[in-house]
PDB file of C-alpha atoms and ligand atoms in Angstrom:
ATOM      1  CA  MET A   1      10.308  -0.774  15.870  1.00 97.00           C
ATOM      2  CA  ILE A   2      12.536  -2.092  13.400  1.00 98.00           C
ATOM      3  CA  VAL A   3      11.515  -3.675  10.199  1.00 98.00           C
ATOM      4  CA  LEU A   4      14.216  -6.320   8.643  1.00 98.00           C
ATOM      5  CA  LYS A   5      14.232  -7.382   5.532  1.00 98.00           C
ATOM      6  CA  ILE A   6      16.207 -10.441   4.574  1.00 97.00           C
ATOM      7  CA  GLY A   7      17.198 -11.030   0.979  1.00 91.00           C
ATOM      8  CA  GLY A   8      16.912 -14.473  -0.696  1.00 81.00           C
ATOM      9  CA  ASP A   9      20.623 -14.606  -1.307  1.00 79.00           C
ATOM     10  CA  ILE A  10      21.367 -14.330   2.359  1.00 77.00           C
ATOM     11  CA  LEU A  11      18.738 -17.042   3.142  1.00 74.00           C
ATOM     12  CA  GLU A  12      19.865 -19.176   0.629  1.00 68.00           C
ATOM     13  CA  GLU A  13      23.563 -19.064   2.064  1.00 68.00           C
ATOM     14  CA  GLY A  14      21.892 -20.429   4.960  1.00 70.00           C
ATOM     15  CA  LEU A  15      20.798 -17.858   7.729  1.00 77.00           C
ATOM     16  CA  ASN A  16      24.352 -17.229   9.013  1.00 81.00           C
ATOM     17  CA  PRO A  17      24.594 -17.805  12.815  1.00 83.00           C
ATOM     18  CA  THR A  18      26.046 -14.400  13.687  1.00 89.00           C
ATOM     19  CA  LEU A  19      22.996 -12.797  11.923  1.00 93.00           C
ATOM     20  CA  VAL A  20      20.702 -14.980  14.009  1.00 93.00           C
ATOM     21  CA  ALA A  21      22.574 -14.285  17.236  1.00 94.00           C
ATOM     22  CA  ASP A  22      22.298 -10.483  16.391  1.00 95.00           C
ATOM     23  CA  ILE A  23      18.429 -11.044  15.768  1.00 96.00           C
ATOM     24  CA  LYS A  24      18.181 -12.634  18.803  1.00 96.00           C
ATOM     25  CA  GLU A  25      20.024  -9.979  21.052  1.00 96.00           C
ATOM     26  CA  LEU A  26      18.339  -6.941  19.367  1.00 97.00           C
ATOM     27  CA  ALA A  27      14.638  -8.705  19.733  1.00 96.00           C
ATOM     28  CA  LYS A  28      15.406  -8.395  23.508  1.00 94.00           C
ATOM     29  CA  VAL A  29      15.634  -4.415  23.463  1.00 95.00           C
ATOM     30  CA  GLU A  30      14.057  -3.725  20.349  1.00 96.00           C
ATOM     31  CA  GLN A  31      10.393  -4.646  18.468  1.00 98.00           C
ATOM     32  CA  LEU A  32      11.462  -6.467  15.315  1.00 98.00           C
ATOM     33  CA  VAL A  33       9.586  -7.755  12.221  1.00 98.00           C
ATOM     34  CA  ILE A  34      11.032  -9.641   9.744  1.00 98.00           C
ATOM     35  CA  VAL A  35      10.100  -9.786   6.025  1.00 98.00           C
ATOM     36  CA  HIS A  36      12.053 -12.161   3.771  1.00 97.00           C
ATOM     37  CA  GLY A  37      12.545 -12.664  -0.166  1.00 96.00           C
ATOM     38  CA  GLY A  38      13.188 -15.709  -2.083  1.00 95.00           C
ATOM     39  CA  GLY A  39      12.707 -15.088  -5.519  1.00 94.00           C
ATOM     40  CA  ASP A  40      15.422 -16.925  -6.777  1.00 94.00           C
ATOM     41  CA  GLU A  41      14.335 -20.025  -4.920  1.00 95.00           C
ATOM     42  CA  VAL A  42      10.942 -19.680  -6.572  1.00 97.00           C
ATOM     43  CA  THR A  43      12.530 -19.546 -10.032  1.00 97.00           C
ATOM     44  CA  GLU A  44      14.318 -22.904  -9.292  1.00 97.00           C
ATOM     45  CA  THR A  45      11.333 -24.612  -7.872  1.00 98.00           C
ATOM     46  CA  ALA A  46       9.344 -23.486 -10.927  1.00 98.00           C
ATOM     47  CA  GLU A  47      11.991 -24.863 -13.404  1.00 98.00           C
ATOM     48  CA  LYS A  48      12.056 -28.281 -11.530  1.00 98.00           C
ATOM     49  CA  LEU A  49       8.155 -28.268 -11.774  1.00 98.00           C
ATOM     50  CA  GLY A  50       8.477 -27.689 -15.562  1.00 98.00           C
ATOM     51  CA  LYS A  51       7.425 -24.110 -15.296  1.00 98.00           C
ATOM     52  CA  PRO A  52      10.351 -21.904 -16.543  1.00 97.00           C
ATOM     53  CA  GLN A  53       9.880 -18.161 -15.312  1.00 97.00           C
ATOM     54  CA  LYS A  54       9.489 -15.247 -17.563  1.00 95.00           C
ATOM     55  CA  PHE A  55      10.589 -11.878 -16.597  1.00 94.00           C
ATOM     56  CA  ILE A  56       9.446  -8.645 -17.620  1.00 90.00           C
ATOM     57  CA  VAL A  57      10.870  -5.103 -17.745  1.00 87.00           C
ATOM     58  CA  SER A  58       8.704  -1.954 -16.750  1.00 84.00           C
ATOM     59  CA  PRO A  59       9.228   1.234 -18.847  1.00 81.00           C
ATOM     60  CA  SER A  60      10.834   2.565 -15.837  1.00 79.00           C
ATOM     61  CA  GLY A  61      13.198  -0.170 -15.774  1.00 80.00           C
ATOM     62  CA  ILE A  62      11.956  -2.396 -12.905  1.00 82.00           C
ATOM     63  CA  ARG A  63      12.490  -6.287 -13.614  1.00 86.00           C
ATOM     64  CA  SER A  64       9.970  -8.544 -12.389  1.00 88.00           C
ATOM     65  CA  ARG A  65       8.304 -12.201 -12.531  1.00 93.00           C
ATOM     66  CA  TYR A  66       5.567 -12.382 -14.896  1.00 95.00           C
ATOM     67  CA  THR A  67       3.208 -14.116 -12.681  1.00 97.00           C
ATOM     68  CA  ASP A  68       0.398 -16.220 -14.081  1.00 96.00           C
ATOM     69  CA  LYS A  69      -2.071 -18.575 -12.338  1.00 96.00           C
ATOM     70  CA  GLU A  70       0.319 -21.441 -12.145  1.00 97.00           C
ATOM     71  CA  THR A  71       3.285 -19.193 -11.255  1.00 98.00           C
ATOM     72  CA  VAL A  72       1.363 -17.513  -8.434  1.00 98.00           C
ATOM     73  CA  MET A  73       0.698 -21.113  -6.827  1.00 98.00           C
ATOM     74  CA  ILE A  74       4.299 -21.961  -7.124  1.00 98.00           C
ATOM     75  CA  TYR A  75       5.372 -18.685  -5.720  1.00 98.00           C
ATOM     76  CA  SER A  76       3.072 -19.075  -2.606  1.00 98.00           C
ATOM     77  CA  MET A  77       4.172 -22.574  -1.787  1.00 98.00           C
ATOM     78  CA  VAL A  78       7.704 -21.513  -1.785  1.00 97.00           C
ATOM     79  CA  MET A  79       7.350 -18.286  -0.127  1.00 98.00           C
ATOM     80  CA  ALA A  80       4.772 -19.010   2.495  1.00 98.00           C
ATOM     81  CA  GLY A  81       5.761 -22.761   2.771  1.00 97.00           C
ATOM     82  CA  LYS A  82       9.285 -23.861   2.402  1.00 95.00           C
ATOM     83  CA  ILE A  83      11.387 -20.522   2.868  1.00 95.00           C
ATOM     84  CA  ASN A  84       8.784 -19.195   5.569  1.00 96.00           C
ATOM     85  CA  LYS A  85       9.023 -22.377   7.566  1.00 96.00           C
ATOM     86  CA  GLU A  86      12.472 -22.971   7.327  1.00 93.00           C
ATOM     87  CA  THR A  87      13.483 -19.491   8.281  1.00 94.00           C
ATOM     88  CA  VAL A  88      10.981 -19.701  11.333  1.00 95.00           C
ATOM     89  CA  ALA A  89      12.457 -23.206  12.160  1.00 93.00           C
ATOM     90  CA  PHE A  90      16.160 -21.872  12.159  1.00 92.00           C
ATOM     91  CA  LEU A  91      15.196 -18.938  14.131  1.00 93.00           C
ATOM     92  CA  LEU A  92      13.581 -20.930  16.857  1.00 94.00           C
ATOM     93  CA  SER A  93      16.497 -23.514  17.037  1.00 92.00           C
ATOM     94  CA  LYS A  94      18.641 -20.450  17.949  1.00 91.00           C
ATOM     95  CA  GLY A  95      16.100 -19.104  20.606  1.00 94.00           C
ATOM     96  CA  VAL A  96      14.480 -16.366  18.530  1.00 95.00           C
ATOM     97  CA  PRO A  97      10.716 -16.311  19.264  1.00 97.00           C
ATOM     98  CA  ALA A  98       9.767 -16.277  15.646  1.00 97.00           C
ATOM     99  CA  PHE A  99       6.178 -16.548  14.356  1.00 98.00           C
ATOM    100  CA  GLY A 100       5.770 -16.977  10.635  1.00 98.00           C
ATOM    101  CA  LEU A 101       2.926 -15.557   8.586  1.00 98.00           C
ATOM    102  CA  SER A 102       2.100 -14.328   5.059  1.00 98.00           C
ATOM    103  CA  GLY A 103       0.927 -11.059   3.855  1.00 98.00           C
ATOM    104  CA  VAL A 104      -2.598 -12.881   3.352  1.00 98.00           C
ATOM    105  CA  ASP A 105      -2.803 -13.725   7.060  1.00 98.00           C
ATOM    106  CA  GLY A 106      -4.990 -11.337   9.036  1.00 97.00           C
ATOM    107  CA  THR A 107      -5.371  -9.230   5.754  1.00 98.00           C
ATOM    108  CA  LEU A 108      -1.824  -7.959   6.776  1.00 98.00           C
ATOM    109  CA  LEU A 109      -1.432  -6.738   2.922  1.00 98.00           C
ATOM    110  CA  ARG A 110      -4.304  -6.070   0.474  1.00 98.00           C
ATOM    111  CA  ALA A 111      -3.115  -5.250  -3.084  1.00 98.00           C
ATOM    112  CA  GLU A 112      -4.896  -4.196  -6.308  1.00 96.00           C
ATOM    113  CA  ARG A 113      -4.255  -6.780  -9.133  1.00 95.00           C
ATOM    114  CA  LYS A 114      -2.447  -5.151 -11.896  1.00 88.00           C
ATOM    115  CA  LYS A 115      -5.143  -5.702 -14.706  1.00 88.00           C
ATOM    116  CA  ARG A 116      -2.626  -4.614 -17.289  1.00 89.00           C
ATOM    117  CA  LEU A 117       1.084  -4.389 -17.657  1.00 87.00           C
ATOM    118  CA  ILE A 118       3.106  -2.068 -19.641  1.00 87.00           C
ATOM    119  CA  VAL A 119       6.300  -3.678 -20.596  1.00 86.00           C
ATOM    120  CA  ALA A 120       9.253  -2.429 -22.470  1.00 82.00           C
ATOM    121  CA  ASP A 121      11.190  -4.858 -25.032  1.00 79.00           C
ATOM    122  CA  GLU A 122      14.974  -4.646 -25.328  1.00 77.00           C
ATOM    123  CA  ARG A 123      14.746  -1.505 -28.064  1.00 82.00           C
ATOM    124  CA  GLY A 124      12.411   0.241 -25.416  1.00 77.00           C
ATOM    125  CA  ARG A 125       9.201  -0.203 -27.152  1.00 86.00           C
ATOM    126  CA  LYS A 126       6.042  -0.491 -25.152  1.00 88.00           C
ATOM    127  CA  ARG A 127       3.776  -3.125 -24.981  1.00 88.00           C
ATOM    128  CA  ILE A 128       0.571  -3.737 -22.915  1.00 91.00           C
ATOM    129  CA  ILE A 129      -0.052  -7.293 -21.590  1.00 89.00           C
ATOM    130  CA  ASP A 130      -2.302  -9.095 -19.185  1.00 90.00           C
ATOM    131  CA  GLY A 131      -1.352  -8.223 -15.652  1.00 89.00           C
ATOM    132  CA  GLY A 132      -1.326 -11.730 -14.220  1.00 94.00           C
ATOM    133  CA  PHE A 133      -1.073 -12.138 -10.404  1.00 97.00           C
ATOM    134  CA  THR A 134       1.028  -9.368  -9.193  1.00 95.00           C
ATOM    135  CA  GLY A 135      -0.319  -6.460  -7.290  1.00 93.00           C
ATOM    136  CA  LYS A 136       0.298  -2.917  -5.687  1.00 93.00           C
ATOM    137  CA  ILE A 137       0.004  -2.847  -2.029  1.00 97.00           C
ATOM    138  CA  ASP A 138      -2.785  -0.340  -1.210  1.00 96.00           C
ATOM    139  CA  GLN A 139      -3.916  -1.493   2.442  1.00 98.00           C
ATOM    140  CA  VAL A 140      -1.833  -2.716   5.283  1.00 98.00           C
ATOM    141  CA  ASN A 141      -3.506  -4.192   8.303  1.00 98.00           C
ATOM    142  CA  THR A 142      -0.869  -4.578  11.062  1.00 98.00           C
ATOM    143  CA  ASP A 143      -3.279  -5.739  14.079  1.00 98.00           C
ATOM    144  CA  ALA A 144      -2.037  -9.326  13.893  1.00 98.00           C
ATOM    145  CA  VAL A 145       1.430  -8.312  13.685  1.00 98.00           C
ATOM    146  CA  GLN A 146       1.253  -5.936  16.506  1.00 98.00           C
ATOM    147  CA  LEU A 147      -0.566  -8.479  18.855  1.00 98.00           C
ATOM    148  CA  LEU A 148       2.241 -10.969  18.160  1.00 98.00           C
ATOM    149  CA  VAL A 149       5.083  -8.318  18.776  1.00 98.00           C
ATOM    150  CA  LYS A 150       3.290  -7.088  22.051  1.00 97.00           C
ATOM    151  CA  LYS A 151       3.423 -10.937  23.175  1.00 97.00           C
ATOM    152  CA  GLY A 152       7.215 -10.870  22.480  1.00 96.00           C
ATOM    153  CA  TYR A 153       7.157 -12.878  19.115  1.00 98.00           C
ATOM    154  CA  VAL A 154       9.368 -11.944  16.235  1.00 98.00           C
ATOM    155  CA  PRO A 155       7.181 -11.862  13.039  1.00 98.00           C
ATOM    156  CA  VAL A 156       8.331 -13.655  10.109  1.00 98.00           C
ATOM    157  CA  VAL A 157       6.373 -12.295   6.929  1.00 98.00           C
ATOM    158  CA  ALA A 158       6.404 -13.942   3.579  1.00 98.00           C
ATOM    159  CA  PRO A 159       5.471 -11.371   0.548  1.00 98.00           C
ATOM    160  CA  ILE A 160       2.438 -12.341  -0.582  1.00 98.00           C
ATOM    161  CA  ALA A 161      -0.946 -10.177  -0.685  1.00 98.00           C
ATOM    162  CA  LEU A 162      -4.680 -10.485  -0.931  1.00 98.00           C
ATOM    163  CA  GLY A 163      -6.429  -9.137  -3.928  1.00 97.00           C
ATOM    164  CA  LYS A 164      -9.678  -7.499  -4.045  1.00 96.00           C
ATOM    165  CA  GLU A 165     -11.154 -10.758  -5.070  1.00 96.00           C
ATOM    166  CA  PHE A 166      -9.296 -12.516  -2.273  1.00 97.00           C
ATOM    167  CA  GLU A 167      -6.806 -13.894  -4.718  1.00 97.00           C
ATOM    168  CA  LEU A 168      -2.920 -14.466  -3.832  1.00 98.00           C
ATOM    169  CA  LEU A 169      -0.898 -12.018  -5.398  1.00 98.00           C
ATOM    170  CA  ASN A 170       2.823 -11.837  -5.749  1.00 97.00           C
ATOM    171  CA  VAL A 171       4.247  -8.602  -4.185  1.00 97.00           C
ATOM    172  CA  ASP A 172       7.470  -7.569  -4.323  1.00 95.00           C
ATOM    173  CA  SER A 173       9.455  -8.222  -1.032  1.00 97.00           C
ATOM    174  CA  ASP A 174      11.165  -5.008  -0.757  1.00 97.00           C
ATOM    175  CA  ARG A 175       8.262  -3.014  -1.177  1.00 97.00           C
ATOM    176  CA  ALA A 176       6.129  -5.312   1.206  1.00 98.00           C
ATOM    177  CA  ALA A 177       8.660  -4.522   3.842  1.00 98.00           C
ATOM    178  CA  ALA A 178       8.469  -0.722   3.195  1.00 98.00           C
ATOM    179  CA  ASN A 179       4.688  -0.840   3.415  1.00 98.00           C
ATOM    180  CA  ILE A 180       4.614  -2.848   6.620  1.00 98.00           C
ATOM    181  CA  ALA A 181       7.454  -0.494   8.196  1.00 98.00           C
ATOM    182  CA  GLY A 182       5.385   2.448   7.070  1.00 98.00           C
ATOM    183  CA  ALA A 183       2.246   1.026   8.325  1.00 98.00           C
ATOM    184  CA  LEU A 184       3.575   0.114  11.721  1.00 98.00           C
ATOM    185  CA  GLY A 185       5.349   3.667  12.286  1.00 98.00           C
ATOM    186  CA  ALA A 186       8.501   1.889  12.422  1.00 98.00           C
ATOM    187  CA  GLU A 187      11.518   3.812  13.190  1.00 98.00           C
ATOM    188  CA  LYS A 188      13.888   2.004  10.805  1.00 98.00           C
ATOM    189  CA  ILE A 189      13.804  -0.224   7.867  1.00 98.00           C
ATOM    190  CA  VAL A 190      17.024  -2.535   7.149  1.00 98.00           C
ATOM    191  CA  PHE A 191      17.328  -4.093   3.866  1.00 98.00           C
ATOM    192  CA  LEU A 192      20.067  -6.969   4.290  1.00 97.00           C
ATOM    193  CA  THR A 193      21.436  -8.269   0.899  1.00 95.00           C
ATOM    194  CA  ASP A 194      24.571  -9.809  -0.268  1.00 93.00           C
ATOM    195  CA  VAL A 195      26.478  -6.603  -1.329  1.00 95.00           C
ATOM    196  CA  PRO A 196      27.858  -3.791   0.694  1.00 97.00           C
ATOM    197  CA  GLY A 197      25.118  -1.408  -0.087  1.00 98.00           C
ATOM    198  CA  VAL A 198      24.356   0.939  -2.957  1.00 98.00           C
ATOM    199  CA  LEU A 199      27.394   1.081  -5.472  1.00 97.00           C
ATOM    200  CA  VAL A 200      27.576   4.168  -7.474  1.00 94.00           C
ATOM    201  CA  ASN A 201      30.472   3.851 -10.204  1.00 91.00           C
ATOM    202  CA  LYS A 202      31.268   0.807  -8.214  1.00 92.00           C
ATOM    203  CA  ARG A 203      31.847   2.438  -4.754  1.00 96.00           C
ATOM    204  CA  LEU A 204      29.714   2.194  -1.861  1.00 97.00           C
ATOM    205  CA  THR A 205      27.808   5.141  -1.088  1.00 98.00           C
ATOM    206  CA  ARG A 206      27.313   5.729   2.831  1.00 98.00           C
ATOM    207  CA  LYS A 207      24.657   8.329   2.714  1.00 98.00           C
ATOM    208  CA  LEU A 208      21.731   9.326   0.408  1.00 98.00           C
ATOM    209  CA  SER A 209      18.818  11.573   0.912  1.00 98.00           C
ATOM    210  CA  ALA A 210      15.476  10.365  -0.453  1.00 97.00           C
ATOM    211  CA  THR A 211      15.677  12.789  -3.213  1.00 97.00           C
ATOM    212  CA  GLU A 212      19.377  11.769  -4.163  1.00 97.00           C
ATOM    213  CA  ALA A 213      18.104   8.265  -3.789  1.00 97.00           C
ATOM    214  CA  GLU A 214      15.237   8.818  -6.217  1.00 95.00           C
ATOM    215  CA  GLU A 215      17.704  10.632  -8.671  1.00 95.00           C
ATOM    216  CA  ILE A 216      20.127   7.873  -8.816  1.00 95.00           C
ATOM    217  CA  ARG A 217      17.925   4.925  -8.971  1.00 91.00           C
ATOM    218  CA  PRO A 218      17.834   4.754 -12.748  1.00 89.00           C
ATOM    219  CA  LYS A 219      21.560   4.277 -12.745  1.00 91.00           C
ATOM    220  CA  ILE A 220      21.188   1.343 -10.160  1.00 95.00           C
ATOM    221  CA  GLY A 221      20.970  -1.984 -11.588  1.00 93.00           C
ATOM    222  CA  PRO A 222      18.168  -4.446 -11.169  1.00 91.00           C
ATOM    223  CA  GLY A 223      17.660  -5.843  -7.725  1.00 93.00           C
ATOM    224  CA  MET A 224      19.299  -3.028  -5.999  1.00 96.00           C
ATOM    225  CA  ASP A 225      16.938  -0.679  -7.837  1.00 94.00           C
ATOM    226  CA  LYS A 226      13.833  -2.016  -5.857  1.00 94.00           C
ATOM    227  CA  LYS A 227      15.728  -1.626  -2.646  1.00 97.00           C
ATOM    228  CA  VAL A 228      16.303   2.154  -3.427  1.00 97.00           C
ATOM    229  CA  LEU A 229      12.630   2.604  -4.632  1.00 96.00           C
ATOM    230  CA  ALA A 230      11.211   0.620  -1.487  1.00 97.00           C
ATOM    231  CA  SER A 231      13.618   2.977   0.612  1.00 98.00           C
ATOM    232  CA  THR A 232      12.352   6.056  -0.709  1.00 98.00           C
ATOM    233  CA  GLU A 233       8.670   4.549  -0.414  1.00 97.00           C
ATOM    234  CA  ALA A 234       9.172   3.899   3.157  1.00 98.00           C
ATOM    235  CA  ILE A 235      10.727   7.166   4.085  1.00 98.00           C
ATOM    236  CA  LYS A 236       7.407   8.886   2.406  1.00 98.00           C
ATOM    237  CA  MET A 237       5.409   6.878   4.531  1.00 98.00           C
ATOM    238  CA  GLY A 238       7.170   8.316   7.651  1.00 98.00           C
ATOM    239  CA  VAL A 239       9.946   5.760   8.248  1.00 98.00           C
ATOM    240  CA  LYS A 240      12.833   7.893   9.526  1.00 98.00           C
ATOM    241  CA  GLU A 241      15.598   5.957   8.058  1.00 98.00           C
ATOM    242  CA  ALA A 242      16.112   3.115   5.377  1.00 98.00           C
ATOM    243  CA  ILE A 243      19.537   1.264   5.545  1.00 98.00           C
ATOM    244  CA  ILE A 244      20.715  -0.993   2.751  1.00 98.00           C
ATOM    245  CA  ALA A 245      23.390  -3.323   4.194  1.00 98.00           C
ATOM    246  CA  PRO A 246      25.484  -6.587   3.846  1.00 96.00           C
ATOM    247  CA  GLY A 247      24.119  -9.511   5.743  1.00 94.00           C
ATOM    248  CA  ASN A 248      26.961 -11.446   5.397  1.00 90.00           C
ATOM    249  CA  VAL A 249      29.041  -9.587   8.109  1.00 93.00           C
ATOM    250  CA  LYS A 250      29.288 -10.086  11.806  1.00 94.00           C
ATOM    251  CA  ASN A 251      26.477  -8.624  13.602  1.00 95.00           C
ATOM    252  CA  PRO A 252      24.699  -7.454  10.501  1.00 96.00           C
ATOM    253  CA  VAL A 253      21.659  -5.639  11.696  1.00 97.00           C
ATOM    254  CA  THR A 254      23.597  -3.995  14.594  1.00 98.00           C
ATOM    255  CA  GLN A 255      26.255  -2.701  12.246  1.00 98.00           C
ATOM    256  CA  ALA A 256      23.590  -1.324   9.984  1.00 98.00           C
ATOM    257  CA  ILE A 257      21.546   0.558  12.440  1.00 98.00           C
ATOM    258  CA  ASN A 258      24.596   2.212  13.902  1.00 98.00           C
ATOM    259  CA  HIS A 259      25.788   3.036  10.582  1.00 98.00           C
ATOM    260  CA  ARG A 260      28.849   1.141  10.527  1.00 98.00           C
ATOM    261  CA  SER A 261      27.875  -0.554   7.526  1.00 98.00           C
ATOM    262  CA  GLY A 262      25.756   0.082   4.384  1.00 98.00           C
ATOM    263  CA  THR A 263      24.062   2.984   2.773  1.00 98.00           C
ATOM    264  CA  VAL A 264      21.857   4.861   4.990  1.00 98.00           C
ATOM    265  CA  ILE A 265      18.963   6.816   3.464  1.00 98.00           C
ATOM    266  CA  THR A 266      17.084   9.512   5.076  1.00 98.00           C
ATOM    267  CA  PRO A 267      14.359  12.011   4.523  1.00 96.00           C
TER     268      PRO A 267
HETATM  269  P1  LIG B   1      18.168  -9.809  -2.303  1.00 68.75           P
HETATM  270  O1  LIG B   1      17.883 -10.904  -3.099  1.00 68.75           O
HETATM  271  O2  LIG B   1      19.305  -9.861  -1.391  1.00 68.75           O
HETATM  272  O3  LIG B   1      17.082  -9.050  -1.745  1.00 68.75           O
HETATM  273  P2  LIG B   1      18.653  -8.512  -5.116  1.00 68.75           P
HETATM  274  O4  LIG B   1      19.401  -9.628  -5.727  1.00 68.75           O
HETATM  275  O5  LIG B   1      17.471  -8.386  -5.392  1.00 68.75           O
HETATM  276  O6  LIG B   1      18.765  -8.643  -3.161  1.00 68.75           O
HETATM  277  O7  LIG B   1      19.364  -6.923  -5.174  1.00 68.75           O
HETATM  278  C1  LIG B   1      20.811  -6.956  -4.871  1.00 68.75           C
HETATM  279  C2  LIG B   1      21.596  -7.212  -5.921  1.00 68.75           C
HETATM  280  O8  LIG B   1      21.595  -5.904  -6.560  1.00 68.75           O
HETATM  281  C3  LIG B   1      23.076  -7.314  -5.689  1.00 68.75           C
HETATM  282  O9  LIG B   1      23.577  -8.724  -5.608  1.00 68.75           O
HETATM  283  C4  LIG B   1      23.988  -6.784  -6.910  1.00 68.75           C
HETATM  284  O10 LIG B   1      24.412  -7.708  -7.731  1.00 68.75           O
HETATM  285  C5  LIG B   1      22.707  -6.045  -7.732  1.00 68.75           C
HETATM  286  N1  LIG B   1      22.989  -4.535  -8.063  1.00 68.75           N
HETATM  287  C6  LIG B   1      22.778  -3.806  -9.126  1.00 68.75           C
HETATM  288  N2  LIG B   1      23.189  -2.785  -9.035  1.00 68.75           N
HETATM  289  C7  LIG B   1      23.708  -2.495  -8.070  1.00 68.75           C
HETATM  290  C8  LIG B   1      24.304  -1.359  -7.316  1.00 68.75           C
HETATM  291  N3  LIG B   1      24.425  -0.249  -8.101  1.00 68.75           N
HETATM  292  N4  LIG B   1      24.854  -1.534  -6.433  1.00 68.75           N
HETATM  293  C9  LIG B   1      24.744  -2.570  -5.525  1.00 68.75           C
HETATM  294  N5  LIG B   1      24.212  -3.555  -5.901  1.00 68.75           N
HETATM  295  C10 LIG B   1      23.654  -3.725  -7.148  1.00 68.75           C
HETATM  296 MG1  LIG B   2      18.663 -11.893  -4.965  1.00 68.75          MG
END
């Protein structure tokens, strides 16, 4: 079983035909579950709706969307609506038996709403603000996903979670993918993005242990730092290998799982 996270930038460039052809071939021999991102498109749509987005930075340096009630509605519309359905439609058009769902469906992802958030301002001073509608995933129910996979479908998951009071929550797509991979007992998780992998001092790192990955994470810039964090989380949950790889090359998934591209993170 392989969990494949496809980044928003790769999706926005239009799912490239070689990626889809690769997914189609792989799906014949491997069980595949796809998780997608799309944060930039959420931001664009929100702006068009007259709701400019705010971003906050946690004390550990992770940047995330500040998700109030209106924002979580727009987030859900774009993620589980447009992006999920367009991705599924495109995969179907190329012969991939895709089936779209979100983390809400069948209680795939349950999360605890963050009641309060600690944010750091530019000078690093900490402030406490209302948590809004973001959550930390604490329960994963993969029954429905497994049912789909058993029937030969390729599930395509939008990163939304269900809170304790059945409210919709924004969850980070990389960490959603990591949690799903962990709960499925997946062998590998592949993060496809728009860069060649993890760059350290502008050079591509080909291999990292989970410990090394944790050590260098503070030196990694926004976006990639979440993938490094999600990779180490997946490994802690028993996934044998996390690969952060470019999605804009020929046969990107096959290249990544054969270690011909990207950064491979292992226990
Ligand atoms: P996606 O949208 O594909 O899921 P993100 O945009 O969230 O991915 O994260 C990938 C981005 O992280 C890259 O496009 C790059 O600009 C940025 N980045 C920051 N620091 C690094 C780094 N050290 N190595 C590679 N990419 C980095
Ligand atoms: Mg991006």
